[in-house]
């Protein structure tokens, strides 16, 4: 695997988009699991 090529900006942007989407999904899941009073739909 050659690594002499510079990282393409579109690859970086795609990675950032994925990271942002995952962070948003995690935040939403956490908020749902916590709920307003700790009894959200996903609370164990």
mmCIF file with all atom_site columns, N, CA and C in Angstrom, residues 18-41:
data_model
loop_
_atom_site.group_PDB
_atom_site.id
_atom_site.type_symbol
_atom_site.label_atom_id
_atom_site.label_alt_id
_atom_site.label_comp_id
_atom_site.label_asym_id
_atom_site.label_entity_id
_atom_site.label_seq_id
_atom_site.pdbx_PDB_ins_code
_atom_site.Cartn_x
_atom_site.Cartn_y
_atom_site.Cartn_z
_atom_site.occupancy
_atom_site.B_iso_or_equiv
_atom_site.pdbx_formal_charge
_atom_site.auth_seq_id
_atom_site.auth_comp_id
_atom_site.auth_asym_id
_atom_site.auth_atom_id
_atom_site.pdbx_PDB_model_num
ATOM 1  N N  . UNK A 1 18 ? -18.859 11.810 8.015  1.00 0.00 ? 18 UNK A N  1
ATOM 2  C CA . UNK A 1 18 ? -19.192 10.566 8.725  1.00 0.00 ? 18 UNK A CA 1
ATOM 3  C C  . UNK A 1 18 ? -19.053 10.752 10.225 1.00 0.00 ? 18 UNK A C  1
ATOM 4  N N  . UNK A 1 19 ? -17.944 11.406 10.636 1.00 0.00 ? 19 UNK A N  1
ATOM 5  C CA . UNK A 1 19 ? -17.717 11.626 12.068 1.00 0.00 ? 19 UNK A CA 1
ATOM 6  C C  . UNK A 1 19 ? -18.818 12.497 12.662 1.00 0.00 ? 19 UNK A C  1
ATOM 7  N N  . UNK A 1 20 ? -19.224 13.533 11.922 1.00 0.00 ? 20 UNK A N  1
ATOM 8  C CA . UNK A 1 20 ? -20.282 14.418 12.404 1.00 0.00 ? 20 UNK A CA 1
ATOM 9  C C  . UNK A 1 20 ? -21.605 13.669 12.505 1.00 0.00 ? 20 UNK A C  1
ATOM 10 N N  . UNK A 1 21 ? -21.900 12.861 11.491 1.00 0.00 ? 21 UNK A N  1
ATOM 11 C CA . UNK A 1 21 ? -23.152 12.102 11.499 1.00 0.00 ? 21 UNK A CA 1
ATOM 12 C C  . UNK A 1 21 ? -23.173 11.118 12.668 1.00 0.00 ? 21 UNK A C  1
ATOM 13 N N  . UNK A 1 22 ? -22.039 10.451 12.904 1.00 0.00 ? 22 UNK A N  1
ATOM 14 C CA . UNK A 1 22 ? -21.977 9.494  14.012 1.00 0.00 ? 22 UNK A CA 1
ATOM 15 C C  . UNK A 1 22 ? -22.123 10.207 15.347 1.00 0.00 ? 22 UNK A C  1
ATOM 16 N N  . UNK A 1 23 ? -21.479 11.366 15.467 1.00 0.00 ? 23 UNK A N  1
ATOM 17 C CA . UNK A 1 23 ? -21.584 12.123 16.717 1.00 0.00 ? 23 UNK A CA 1
ATOM 18 C C  . UNK A 1 23 ? -23.023 12.575 16.954 1.00 0.00 ? 23 UNK A C  1
ATOM 19 N N  . UNK A 1 24 ? -23.689 13.027 15.894 1.00 0.00 ? 24 UNK A N  1
ATOM 20 C CA . UNK A 1 24 ? -25.082 13.456 16.021 1.00 0.00 ? 24 UNK A CA 1
ATOM 21 C C  . UNK A 1 24 ? -25.974 12.279 16.408 1.00 0.00 ? 24 UNK A C  1
ATOM 22 N N  . UNK A 1 25 ? -25.759 11.146 15.752 1.00 0.00 ? 25 UNK A N  1
ATOM 23 C CA . UNK A 1 25 ? -26.562 9.957  16.060 1.00 0.00 ? 25 UNK A CA 1
ATOM 24 C C  . UNK A 1 25 ? -26.351 9.536  17.516 1.00 0.00 ? 25 UNK A C  1
ATOM 25 N N  . UNK A 1 26 ? -25.097 9.578  17.967 1.00 0.00 ? 26 UNK A N  1
ATOM 26 C CA . UNK A 1 26 ? -24.809 9.199  19.349 1.00 0.00 ? 26 UNK A CA 1
ATOM 27 C C  . UNK A 1 26 ? -25.472 10.171 20.322 1.00 0.00 ? 26 UNK A C  1
ATOM 28 N N  . UNK A 1 27 ? -25.432 11.469 19.991 1.00 0.00 ? 27 UNK A N  1
ATOM 29 C CA . UNK A 1 27 ? -26.046 12.469 20.862 1.00 0.00 ? 27 UNK A CA 1
ATOM 30 C C  . UNK A 1 27 ? -27.557 12.269 20.926 1.00 0.00 ? 27 UNK A C  1
ATOM 31 N N  . UNK A 1 28 ? -28.167 12.002 19.775 1.00 0.00 ? 28 UNK A N  1
ATOM 32 C CA . UNK A 1 28 ? -29.615 11.785 19.740 1.00 0.00 ? 28 UNK A CA 1
ATOM 33 C C  . UNK A 1 28 ? -29.978 10.525 20.527 1.00 0.00 ? 28 UNK A C  1
ATOM 34 N N  . UNK A 1 29 ? -29.210 9.451  20.326 1.00 0.00 ? 29 UNK A N  1
ATOM 35 C CA . UNK A 1 29 ? -29.477 8.198  21.041 1.00 0.00 ? 29 UNK A CA 1
ATOM 36 C C  . UNK A 1 29 ? -29.331 8.404  22.533 1.00 0.00 ? 29 UNK A C  1
ATOM 37 N N  . UNK A 1 30 ? -28.288 9.147  22.936 1.00 0.00 ? 30 UNK A N  1
ATOM 38 C CA . UNK A 1 30 ? -28.074 9.409  24.362 1.00 0.00 ? 30 UNK A CA 1
ATOM 39 C C  . UNK A 1 30 ? -29.234 10.209 24.928 1.00 0.00 ? 30 UNK A C  1
ATOM 40 N N  . UNK A 1 31 ? -29.673 11.229 24.180 1.00 0.00 ? 31 UNK A N  1
ATOM 41 C CA . UNK A 1 31 ? -30.786 12.057 24.656 1.00 0.00 ? 31 UNK A CA 1
ATOM 42 C C  . UNK A 1 31 ? -32.052 11.218 24.799 1.00 0.00 ? 31 UNK A C  1
ATOM 43 N N  . UNK A 1 32 ? -32.295 10.338 23.819 1.00 0.00 ? 32 UNK A N  1
ATOM 44 C CA . UNK A 1 32 ? -33.485 9.482  23.900 1.00 0.00 ? 32 UNK A CA 1
ATOM 45 C C  . UNK A 1 32 ? -33.371 8.515  25.066 1.00 0.00 ? 32 UNK A C  1
ATOM 46 N N  . UNK A 1 33 ? -32.170 7.965  25.273 1.00 0.00 ? 33 UNK A N  1
ATOM 47 C CA . UNK A 1 33 ? -32.001 6.989  26.348 1.00 0.00 ? 33 UNK A CA 1
ATOM 48 C C  . UNK A 1 33 ? -32.137 7.653  27.714 1.00 0.00 ? 33 UNK A C  1
ATOM 49 N N  . UNK A 1 34 ? -31.737 8.925  27.815 1.00 0.00 ? 34 UNK A N  1
ATOM 50 C CA . UNK A 1 34 ? -31.855 9.632  29.087 1.00 0.00 ? 34 UNK A CA 1
ATOM 51 C C  . UNK A 1 34 ? -33.287 10.116 29.306 1.00 0.00 ? 34 UNK A C  1
ATOM 52 N N  . UNK A 1 35 ? -33.868 10.675 28.253 1.00 0.00 ? 35 UNK A N  1
ATOM 53 C CA . UNK A 1 35 ? -35.208 11.214 28.399 1.00 0.00 ? 35 UNK A CA 1
ATOM 54 C C  . UNK A 1 35 ? -35.173 12.463 29.259 1.00 0.00 ? 35 UNK A C  1
ATOM 55 N N  . UNK A 1 36 ? -36.334 13.019 29.546 1.00 0.00 ? 36 UNK A N  1
ATOM 56 C CA . UNK A 1 36 ? -36.388 14.245 30.346 1.00 0.00 ? 36 UNK A CA 1
ATOM 57 C C  . UNK A 1 36 ? -36.108 13.924 31.817 1.00 0.00 ? 36 UNK A C  1
ATOM 58 N N  . UNK A 1 37 ? -36.648 12.810 32.277 1.00 0.00 ? 37 UNK A N  1
ATOM 59 C CA . UNK A 1 37 ? -36.508 12.464 33.700 1.00 0.00 ? 37 UNK A CA 1
ATOM 60 C C  . UNK A 1 37 ? -35.806 11.114 33.873 1.00 0.00 ? 37 UNK A C  1
ATOM 61 N N  . UNK A 1 38 ? -35.014 10.729 32.864 1.00 0.00 ? 38 UNK A N  1
ATOM 62 C CA . UNK A 1 38 ? -34.276 9.475  32.981 1.00 0.00 ? 38 UNK A CA 1
ATOM 63 C C  . UNK A 1 38 ? -35.112 8.255  32.634 1.00 0.00 ? 38 UNK A C  1
ATOM 64 N N  . UNK A 1 39 ? -36.286 8.451  32.048 1.00 0.00 ? 39 UNK A N  1
ATOM 65 C CA . UNK A 1 39 ? -37.130 7.311  31.689 1.00 0.00 ? 39 UNK A CA 1
ATOM 66 C C  . UNK A 1 39 ? -37.500 7.385  30.214 1.00 0.00 ? 39 UNK A C  1
ATOM 67 N N  . UNK A 1 40 ? -36.480 7.596  29.375 1.00 0.00 ? 40 UNK A N  1
ATOM 68 C CA . UNK A 1 40 ? -36.732 7.704  27.944 1.00 0.00 ? 40 UNK A CA 1
ATOM 69 C C  . UNK A 1 40 ? -37.115 6.361  27.346 1.00 0.00 ? 40 UNK A C  1
ATOM 70 N N  . UNK A 1 41 ? -37.488 6.352  26.065 1.00 0.00 ? 41 UNK A N  1
ATOM 71 C CA . UNK A 1 41 ? -37.911 5.119  25.388 1.00 0.00 ? 41 UNK A CA 1
ATOM 72 C C  . UNK A 1 41 ? -36.803 4.075  25.311 1.00 0.00 ? 41 UNK A C  1
#
